[in-house]
mmCIF file of C-alpha atoms and ligand atoms in Angstrom:
data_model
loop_
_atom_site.group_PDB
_atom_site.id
_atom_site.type_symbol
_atom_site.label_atom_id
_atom_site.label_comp_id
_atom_site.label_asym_id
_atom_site.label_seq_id
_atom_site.Cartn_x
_atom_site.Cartn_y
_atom_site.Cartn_z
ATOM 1 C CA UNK A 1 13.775 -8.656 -11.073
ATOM 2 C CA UNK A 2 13.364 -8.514 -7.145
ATOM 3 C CA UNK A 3 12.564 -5.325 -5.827
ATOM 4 C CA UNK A 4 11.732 -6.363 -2.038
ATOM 5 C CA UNK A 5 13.119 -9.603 -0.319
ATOM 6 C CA UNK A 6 12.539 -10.402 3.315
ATOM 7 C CA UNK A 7 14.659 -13.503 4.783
ATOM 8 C CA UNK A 8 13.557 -15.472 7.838
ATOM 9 C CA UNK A 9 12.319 -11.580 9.577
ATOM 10 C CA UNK A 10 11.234 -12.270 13.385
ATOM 11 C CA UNK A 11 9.845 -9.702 15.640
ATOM 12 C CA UNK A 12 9.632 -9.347 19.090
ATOM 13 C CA UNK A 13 8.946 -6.190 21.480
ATOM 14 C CA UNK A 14 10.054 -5.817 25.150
ATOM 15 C CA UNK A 15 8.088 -4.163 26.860
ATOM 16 C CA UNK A 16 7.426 -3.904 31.103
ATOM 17 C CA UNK A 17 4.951 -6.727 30.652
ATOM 18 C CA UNK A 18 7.935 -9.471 28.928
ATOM 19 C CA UNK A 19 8.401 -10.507 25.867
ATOM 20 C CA UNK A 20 5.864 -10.257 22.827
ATOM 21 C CA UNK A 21 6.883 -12.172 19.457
ATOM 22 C CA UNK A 22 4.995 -10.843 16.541
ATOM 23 C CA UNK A 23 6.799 -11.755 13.413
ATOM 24 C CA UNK A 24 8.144 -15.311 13.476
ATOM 25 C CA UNK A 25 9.962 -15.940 10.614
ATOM 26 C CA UNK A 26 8.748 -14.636 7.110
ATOM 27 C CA UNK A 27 10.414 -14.706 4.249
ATOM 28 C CA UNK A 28 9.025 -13.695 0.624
ATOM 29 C CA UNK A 29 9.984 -11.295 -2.372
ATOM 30 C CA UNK A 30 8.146 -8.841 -4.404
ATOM 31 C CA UNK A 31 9.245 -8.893 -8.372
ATOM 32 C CA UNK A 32 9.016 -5.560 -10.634
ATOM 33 C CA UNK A 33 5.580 -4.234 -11.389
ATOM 34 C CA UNK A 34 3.582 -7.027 -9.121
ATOM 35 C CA UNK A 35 1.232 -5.888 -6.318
ATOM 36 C CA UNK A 36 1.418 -8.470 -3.620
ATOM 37 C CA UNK A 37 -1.432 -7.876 -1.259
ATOM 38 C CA UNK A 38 -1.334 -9.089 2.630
ATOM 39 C CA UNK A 39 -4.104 -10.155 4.771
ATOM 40 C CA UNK A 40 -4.390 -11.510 8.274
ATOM 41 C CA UNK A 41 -6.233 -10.957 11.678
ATOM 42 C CA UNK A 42 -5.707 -7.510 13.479
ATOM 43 C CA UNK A 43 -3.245 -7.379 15.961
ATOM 44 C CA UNK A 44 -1.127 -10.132 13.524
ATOM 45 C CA UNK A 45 1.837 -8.195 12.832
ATOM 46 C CA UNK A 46 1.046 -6.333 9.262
ATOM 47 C CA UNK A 47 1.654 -2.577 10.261
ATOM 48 C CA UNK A 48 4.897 -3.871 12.222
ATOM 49 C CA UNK A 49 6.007 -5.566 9.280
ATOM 50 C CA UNK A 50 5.655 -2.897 6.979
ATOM 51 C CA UNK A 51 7.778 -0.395 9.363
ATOM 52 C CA UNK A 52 10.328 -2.849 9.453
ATOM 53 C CA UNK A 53 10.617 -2.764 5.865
ATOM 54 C CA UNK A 54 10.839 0.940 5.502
ATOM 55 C CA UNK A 55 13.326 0.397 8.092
ATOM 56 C CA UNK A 56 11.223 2.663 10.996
ATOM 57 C CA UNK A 57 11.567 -0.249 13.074
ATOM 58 C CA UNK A 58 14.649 -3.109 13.172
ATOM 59 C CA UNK A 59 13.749 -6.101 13.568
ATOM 60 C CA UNK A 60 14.806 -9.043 16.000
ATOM 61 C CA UNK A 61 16.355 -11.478 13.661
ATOM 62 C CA UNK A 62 16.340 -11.828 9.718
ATOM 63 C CA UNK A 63 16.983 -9.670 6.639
ATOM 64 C CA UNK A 64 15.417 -6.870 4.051
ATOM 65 C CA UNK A 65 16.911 -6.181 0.603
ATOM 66 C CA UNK A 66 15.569 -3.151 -1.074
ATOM 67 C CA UNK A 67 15.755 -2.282 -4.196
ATOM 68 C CA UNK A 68 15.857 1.294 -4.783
ATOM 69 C CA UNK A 69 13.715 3.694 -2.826
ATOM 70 C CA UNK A 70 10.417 3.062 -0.598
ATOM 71 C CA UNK A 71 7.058 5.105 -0.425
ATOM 72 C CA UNK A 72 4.865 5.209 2.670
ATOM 73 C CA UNK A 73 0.960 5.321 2.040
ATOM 74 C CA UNK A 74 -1.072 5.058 5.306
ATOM 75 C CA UNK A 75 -4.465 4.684 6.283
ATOM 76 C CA UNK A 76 -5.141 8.246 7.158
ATOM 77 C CA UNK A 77 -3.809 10.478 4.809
ATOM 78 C CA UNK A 78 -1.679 12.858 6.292
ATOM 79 C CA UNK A 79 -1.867 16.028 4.372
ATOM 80 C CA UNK A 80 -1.227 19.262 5.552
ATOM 81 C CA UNK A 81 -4.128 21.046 6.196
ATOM 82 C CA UNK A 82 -2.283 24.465 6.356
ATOM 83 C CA UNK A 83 -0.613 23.551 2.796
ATOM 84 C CA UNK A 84 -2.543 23.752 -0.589
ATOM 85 C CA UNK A 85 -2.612 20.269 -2.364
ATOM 86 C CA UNK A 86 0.205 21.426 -4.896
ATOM 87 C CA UNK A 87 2.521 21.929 -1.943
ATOM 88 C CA UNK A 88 1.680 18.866 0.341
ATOM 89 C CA UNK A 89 2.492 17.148 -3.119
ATOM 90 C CA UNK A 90 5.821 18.651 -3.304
ATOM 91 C CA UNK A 91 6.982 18.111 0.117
ATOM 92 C CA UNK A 92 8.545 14.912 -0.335
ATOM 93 C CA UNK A 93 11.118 16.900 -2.778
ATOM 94 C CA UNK A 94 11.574 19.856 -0.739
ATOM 95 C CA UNK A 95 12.361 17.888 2.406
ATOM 96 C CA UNK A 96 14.903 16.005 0.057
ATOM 97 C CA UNK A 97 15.979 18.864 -1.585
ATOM 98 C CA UNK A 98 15.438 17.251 -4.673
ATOM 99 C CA UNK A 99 12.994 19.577 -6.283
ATOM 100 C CA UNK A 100 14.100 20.177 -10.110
ATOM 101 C CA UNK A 101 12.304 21.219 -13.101
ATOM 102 C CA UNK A 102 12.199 17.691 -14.315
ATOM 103 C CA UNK A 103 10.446 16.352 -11.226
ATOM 104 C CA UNK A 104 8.149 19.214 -11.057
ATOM 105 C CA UNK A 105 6.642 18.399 -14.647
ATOM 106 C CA UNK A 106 6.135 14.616 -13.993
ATOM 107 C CA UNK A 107 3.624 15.689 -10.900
ATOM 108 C CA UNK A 108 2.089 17.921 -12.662
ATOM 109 C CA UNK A 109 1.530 15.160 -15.452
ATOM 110 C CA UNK A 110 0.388 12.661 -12.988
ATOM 111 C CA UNK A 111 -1.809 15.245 -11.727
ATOM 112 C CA UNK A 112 -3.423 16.023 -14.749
ATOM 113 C CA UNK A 113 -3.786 12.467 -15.922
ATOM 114 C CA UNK A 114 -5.730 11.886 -12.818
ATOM 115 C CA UNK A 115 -8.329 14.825 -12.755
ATOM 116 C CA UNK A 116 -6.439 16.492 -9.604
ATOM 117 C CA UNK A 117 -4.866 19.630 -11.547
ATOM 118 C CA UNK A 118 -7.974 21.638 -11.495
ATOM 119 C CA UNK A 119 -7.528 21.225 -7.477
ATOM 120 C CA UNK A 120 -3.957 22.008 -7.107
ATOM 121 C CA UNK A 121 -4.754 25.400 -5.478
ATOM 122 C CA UNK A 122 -7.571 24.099 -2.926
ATOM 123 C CA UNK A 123 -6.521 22.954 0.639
ATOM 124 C CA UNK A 124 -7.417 19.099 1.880
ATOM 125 C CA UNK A 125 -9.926 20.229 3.857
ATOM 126 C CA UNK A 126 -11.908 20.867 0.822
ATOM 127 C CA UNK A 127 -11.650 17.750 -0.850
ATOM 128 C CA UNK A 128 -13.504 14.463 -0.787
ATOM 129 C CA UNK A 129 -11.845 11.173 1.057
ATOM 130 C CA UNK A 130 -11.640 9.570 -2.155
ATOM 131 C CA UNK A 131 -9.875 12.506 -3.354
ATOM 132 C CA UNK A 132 -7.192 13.070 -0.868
ATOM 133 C CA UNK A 133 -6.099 9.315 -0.955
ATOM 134 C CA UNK A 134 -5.452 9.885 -4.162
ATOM 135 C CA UNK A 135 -3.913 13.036 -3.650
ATOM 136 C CA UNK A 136 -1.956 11.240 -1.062
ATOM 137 C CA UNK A 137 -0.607 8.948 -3.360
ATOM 138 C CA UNK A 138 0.984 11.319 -5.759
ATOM 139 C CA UNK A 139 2.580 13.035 -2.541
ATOM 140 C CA UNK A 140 4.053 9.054 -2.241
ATOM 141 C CA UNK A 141 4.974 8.882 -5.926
ATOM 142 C CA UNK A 142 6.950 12.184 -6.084
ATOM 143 C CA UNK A 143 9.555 11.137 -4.710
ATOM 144 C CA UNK A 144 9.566 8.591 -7.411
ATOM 145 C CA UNK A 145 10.118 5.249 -4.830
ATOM 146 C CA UNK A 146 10.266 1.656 -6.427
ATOM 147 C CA UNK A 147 8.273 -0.131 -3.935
ATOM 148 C CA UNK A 148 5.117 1.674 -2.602
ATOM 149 C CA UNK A 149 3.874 0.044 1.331
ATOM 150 C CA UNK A 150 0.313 0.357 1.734
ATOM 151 C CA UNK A 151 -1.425 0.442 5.095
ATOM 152 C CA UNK A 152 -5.003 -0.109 5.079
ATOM 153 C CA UNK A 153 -4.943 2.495 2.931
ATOM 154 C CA UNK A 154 -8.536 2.660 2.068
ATOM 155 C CA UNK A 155 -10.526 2.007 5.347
ATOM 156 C CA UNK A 156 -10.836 5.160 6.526
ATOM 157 C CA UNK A 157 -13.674 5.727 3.060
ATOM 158 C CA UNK A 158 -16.884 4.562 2.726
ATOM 159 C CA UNK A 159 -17.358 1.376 0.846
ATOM 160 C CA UNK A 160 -18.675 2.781 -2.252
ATOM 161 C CA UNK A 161 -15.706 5.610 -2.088
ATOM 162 C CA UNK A 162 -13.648 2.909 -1.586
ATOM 163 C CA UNK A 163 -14.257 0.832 -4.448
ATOM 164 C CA UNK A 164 -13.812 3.791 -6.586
ATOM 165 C CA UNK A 165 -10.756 4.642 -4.899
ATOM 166 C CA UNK A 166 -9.123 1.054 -5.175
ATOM 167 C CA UNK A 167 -9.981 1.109 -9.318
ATOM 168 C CA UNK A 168 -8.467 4.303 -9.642
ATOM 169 C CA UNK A 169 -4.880 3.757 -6.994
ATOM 170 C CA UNK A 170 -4.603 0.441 -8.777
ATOM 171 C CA UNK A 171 -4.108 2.244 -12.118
ATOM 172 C CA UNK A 172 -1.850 4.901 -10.718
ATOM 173 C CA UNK A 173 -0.162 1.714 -9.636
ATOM 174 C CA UNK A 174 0.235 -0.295 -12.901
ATOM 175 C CA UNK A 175 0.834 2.675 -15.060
ATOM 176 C CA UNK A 176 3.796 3.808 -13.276
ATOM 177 C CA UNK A 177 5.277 0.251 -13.180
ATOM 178 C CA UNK A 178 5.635 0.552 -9.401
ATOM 179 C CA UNK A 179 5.756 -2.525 -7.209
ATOM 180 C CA UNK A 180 3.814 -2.481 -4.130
ATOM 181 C CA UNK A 181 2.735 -3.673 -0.921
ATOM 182 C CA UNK A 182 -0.856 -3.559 0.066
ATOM 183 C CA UNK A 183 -1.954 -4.147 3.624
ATOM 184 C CA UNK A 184 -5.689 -5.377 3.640
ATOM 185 C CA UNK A 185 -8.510 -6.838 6.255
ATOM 186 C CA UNK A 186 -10.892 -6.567 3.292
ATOM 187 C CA UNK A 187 -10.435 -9.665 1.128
ATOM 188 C CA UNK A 188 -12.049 -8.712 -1.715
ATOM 189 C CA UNK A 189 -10.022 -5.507 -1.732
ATOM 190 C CA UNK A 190 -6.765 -8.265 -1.816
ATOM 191 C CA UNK A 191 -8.182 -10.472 -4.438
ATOM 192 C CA UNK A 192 -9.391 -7.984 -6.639
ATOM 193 C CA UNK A 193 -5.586 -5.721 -6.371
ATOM 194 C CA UNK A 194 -3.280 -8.363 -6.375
ATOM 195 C CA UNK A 195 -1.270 -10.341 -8.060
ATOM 196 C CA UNK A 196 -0.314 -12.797 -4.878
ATOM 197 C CA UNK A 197 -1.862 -12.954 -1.645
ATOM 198 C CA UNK A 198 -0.319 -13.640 1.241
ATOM 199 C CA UNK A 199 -2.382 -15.018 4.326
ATOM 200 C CA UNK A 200 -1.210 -14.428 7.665
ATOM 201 C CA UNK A 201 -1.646 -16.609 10.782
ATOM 202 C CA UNK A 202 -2.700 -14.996 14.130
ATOM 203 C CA UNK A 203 0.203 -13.431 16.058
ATOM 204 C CA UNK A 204 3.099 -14.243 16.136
ATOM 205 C CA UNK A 205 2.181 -13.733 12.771
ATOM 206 C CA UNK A 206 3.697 -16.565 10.276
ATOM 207 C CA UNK A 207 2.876 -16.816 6.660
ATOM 208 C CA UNK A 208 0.245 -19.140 6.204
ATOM 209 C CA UNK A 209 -0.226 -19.895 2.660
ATOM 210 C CA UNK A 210 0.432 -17.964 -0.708
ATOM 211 C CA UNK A 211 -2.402 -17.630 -2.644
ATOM 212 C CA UNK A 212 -1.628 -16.496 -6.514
ATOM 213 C CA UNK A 213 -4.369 -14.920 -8.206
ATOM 214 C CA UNK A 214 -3.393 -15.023 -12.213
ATOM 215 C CA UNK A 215 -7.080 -15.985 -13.669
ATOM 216 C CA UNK A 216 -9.538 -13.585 -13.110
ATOM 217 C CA UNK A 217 -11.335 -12.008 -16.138
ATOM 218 C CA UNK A 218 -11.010 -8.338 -16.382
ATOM 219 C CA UNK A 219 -8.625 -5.543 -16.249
ATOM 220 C CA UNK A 220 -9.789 -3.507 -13.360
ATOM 221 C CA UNK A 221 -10.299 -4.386 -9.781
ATOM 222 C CA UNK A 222 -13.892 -3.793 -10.545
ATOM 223 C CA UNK A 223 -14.132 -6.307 -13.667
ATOM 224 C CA UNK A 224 -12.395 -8.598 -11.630
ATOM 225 C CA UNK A 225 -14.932 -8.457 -8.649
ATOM 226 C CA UNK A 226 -17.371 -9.975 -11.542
ATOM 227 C CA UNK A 227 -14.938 -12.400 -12.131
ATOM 228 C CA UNK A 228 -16.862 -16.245 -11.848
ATOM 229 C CA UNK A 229 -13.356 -17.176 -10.475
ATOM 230 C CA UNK A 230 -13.295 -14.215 -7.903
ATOM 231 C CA UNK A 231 -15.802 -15.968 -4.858
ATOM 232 C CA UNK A 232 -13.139 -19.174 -5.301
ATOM 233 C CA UNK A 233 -10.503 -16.782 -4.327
ATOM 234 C CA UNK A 234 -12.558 -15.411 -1.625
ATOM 235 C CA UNK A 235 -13.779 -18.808 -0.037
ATOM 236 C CA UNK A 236 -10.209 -20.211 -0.087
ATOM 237 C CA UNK A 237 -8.250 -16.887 1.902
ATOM 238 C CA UNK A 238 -11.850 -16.580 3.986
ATOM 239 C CA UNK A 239 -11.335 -20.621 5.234
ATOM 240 C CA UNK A 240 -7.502 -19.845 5.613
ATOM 241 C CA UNK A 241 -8.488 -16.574 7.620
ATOM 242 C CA UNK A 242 -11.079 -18.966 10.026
ATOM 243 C CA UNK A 243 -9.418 -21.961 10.401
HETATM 244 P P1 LIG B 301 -1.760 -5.260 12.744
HETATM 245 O O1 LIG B 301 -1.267 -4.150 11.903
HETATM 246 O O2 LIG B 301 -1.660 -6.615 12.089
HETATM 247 O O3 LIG B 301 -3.140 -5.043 13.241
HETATM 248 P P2 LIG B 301 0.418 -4.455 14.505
HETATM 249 O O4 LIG B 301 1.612 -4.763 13.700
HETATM 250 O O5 LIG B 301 0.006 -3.045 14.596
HETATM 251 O O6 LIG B 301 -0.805 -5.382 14.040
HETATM 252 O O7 LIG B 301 0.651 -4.969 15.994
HETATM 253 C C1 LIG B 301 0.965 -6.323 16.297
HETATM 254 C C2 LIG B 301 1.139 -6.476 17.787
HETATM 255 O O8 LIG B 301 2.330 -5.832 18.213
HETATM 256 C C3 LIG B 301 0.006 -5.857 18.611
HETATM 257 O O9 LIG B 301 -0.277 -6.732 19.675
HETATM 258 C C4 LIG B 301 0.594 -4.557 19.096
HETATM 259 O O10 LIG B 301 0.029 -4.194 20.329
HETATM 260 C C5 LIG B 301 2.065 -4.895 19.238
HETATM 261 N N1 LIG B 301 2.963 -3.750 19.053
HETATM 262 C C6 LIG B 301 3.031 -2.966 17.951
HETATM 263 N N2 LIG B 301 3.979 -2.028 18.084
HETATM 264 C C7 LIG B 301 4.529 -2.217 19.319
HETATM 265 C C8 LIG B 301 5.577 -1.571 20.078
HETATM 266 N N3 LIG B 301 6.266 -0.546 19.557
HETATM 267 N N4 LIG B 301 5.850 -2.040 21.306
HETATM 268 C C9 LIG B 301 5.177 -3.093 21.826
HETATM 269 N N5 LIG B 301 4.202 -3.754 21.177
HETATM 270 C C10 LIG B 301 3.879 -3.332 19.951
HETATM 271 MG MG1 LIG B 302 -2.152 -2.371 11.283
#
């Protein structure tokens, strides 16, 4: 089942300075469960495309079908520093006035399950990066969305944090059967999260080629890294990226 479709979406921003197309014409679908990973040069397109699908931003031409609700996961965090982690968790639901018993008991599960429920009384400030990215995506999942968009949303941690970080958001992922959208420089990062690439050209950003990745040993991002099939992968999108 589909749970994001964008038809023929073109961008373009007016600004003093004329006319600037970003998005010329891309078109692609995310099914239930997959993570589809995107990668292209900075200054491409990939943030503007991602606020056009959580409808921040219209775009100029083209169509976005949803299915059911969207979560937001940037590259900086964006927890409250004046809030305790519990209650930047439940913001989502307050601001929705959707906070019920129910709901309440599946964060606290997810926060358990993930080693955060000793910290549910600490503020941000006294966490690790790794930590409040996680913590960050729990906020996202509260809300319970169908489609999670993901900005960069590990390049603000050091690489070794980040690895760590990718193993343990791409459970969180899988286990709650959400489909998602990951915005990546870091090719690896794609290859080893996703179940489909997709390469971007330089701006006006068009979709360049799909890449599917359905062969690498291992269950984990990390495993896969070890993968003899992963530096394939990662020569392929690398010559796509340079050509
Ligand atoms: P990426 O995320 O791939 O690095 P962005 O989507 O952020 O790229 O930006 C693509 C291009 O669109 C950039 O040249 C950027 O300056 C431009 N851009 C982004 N938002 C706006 C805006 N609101 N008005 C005008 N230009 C914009
Ligand atoms: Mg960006």
């Amino acid at each position: 089942m589909k749970k994001l479709e964008l038809i023929h979406v073109k961008k373009t921003f007016y600004t003093e300075l004329g006319a600037l197309n970003v998005i010329d014409d891309i078109s692609f679908d995310i099914n239930e469960g997959e993570i589809v990973a995107i990668v292209g040069p900075s200054g491409a397109g990939k943030s503007t495309l991602l606020n056009i699908i959580s409808k921040l931003i219209l775009p100029t031409s083209g169509k976005i079908i949803v299915d059911g609700d969207i979560g937001y996961m940037f590259q900086h965090d964006h927890l409250f520093n004046w809030r305790t982690v519990y209650k930047n968790i439940l913001i989502g639901l307050e601001i929705k006035k959707d906070k019920d018993r129910k709901k309440v008991e599946r964060i606290k599960k997810l926060l358990t399950k993930y080693g955060l429920f000793e910290f549910i009384n600490n503020y941000p400030q006294e966490l690790s990066g790794g930590m409040r990215q996680r913590i960050a995506l729990i906020r996202t999942l509260a809300t319970e969305p169908s489609i999670l968009l993901l900005d960069e949303p590990f390049s603000a941690l050091d690489y070794q944090t980040r690895i760590n970080v990718s193993n343990d958001i791409y459970q969180i992922i899988k286990d709650q059967n959400v489909s998602a959208l990951l915005v990546t420089h870091d090719i690896s990062e794609a290859i080893s999260m996703a179940d489909r690439v997709l390469v971007l050209s330089h701006r006006p950003a068009k979709l360049k080629e799909v890449i599917v990745i359905n062969d690498l040993e291992g269950k984990t991002p990390l495993e896969k890294r070890k993968s003899t099939k992963f530096s394939y992968y990662f020569d392929k999108i690398w010559g796509l990226l340079n050509e």
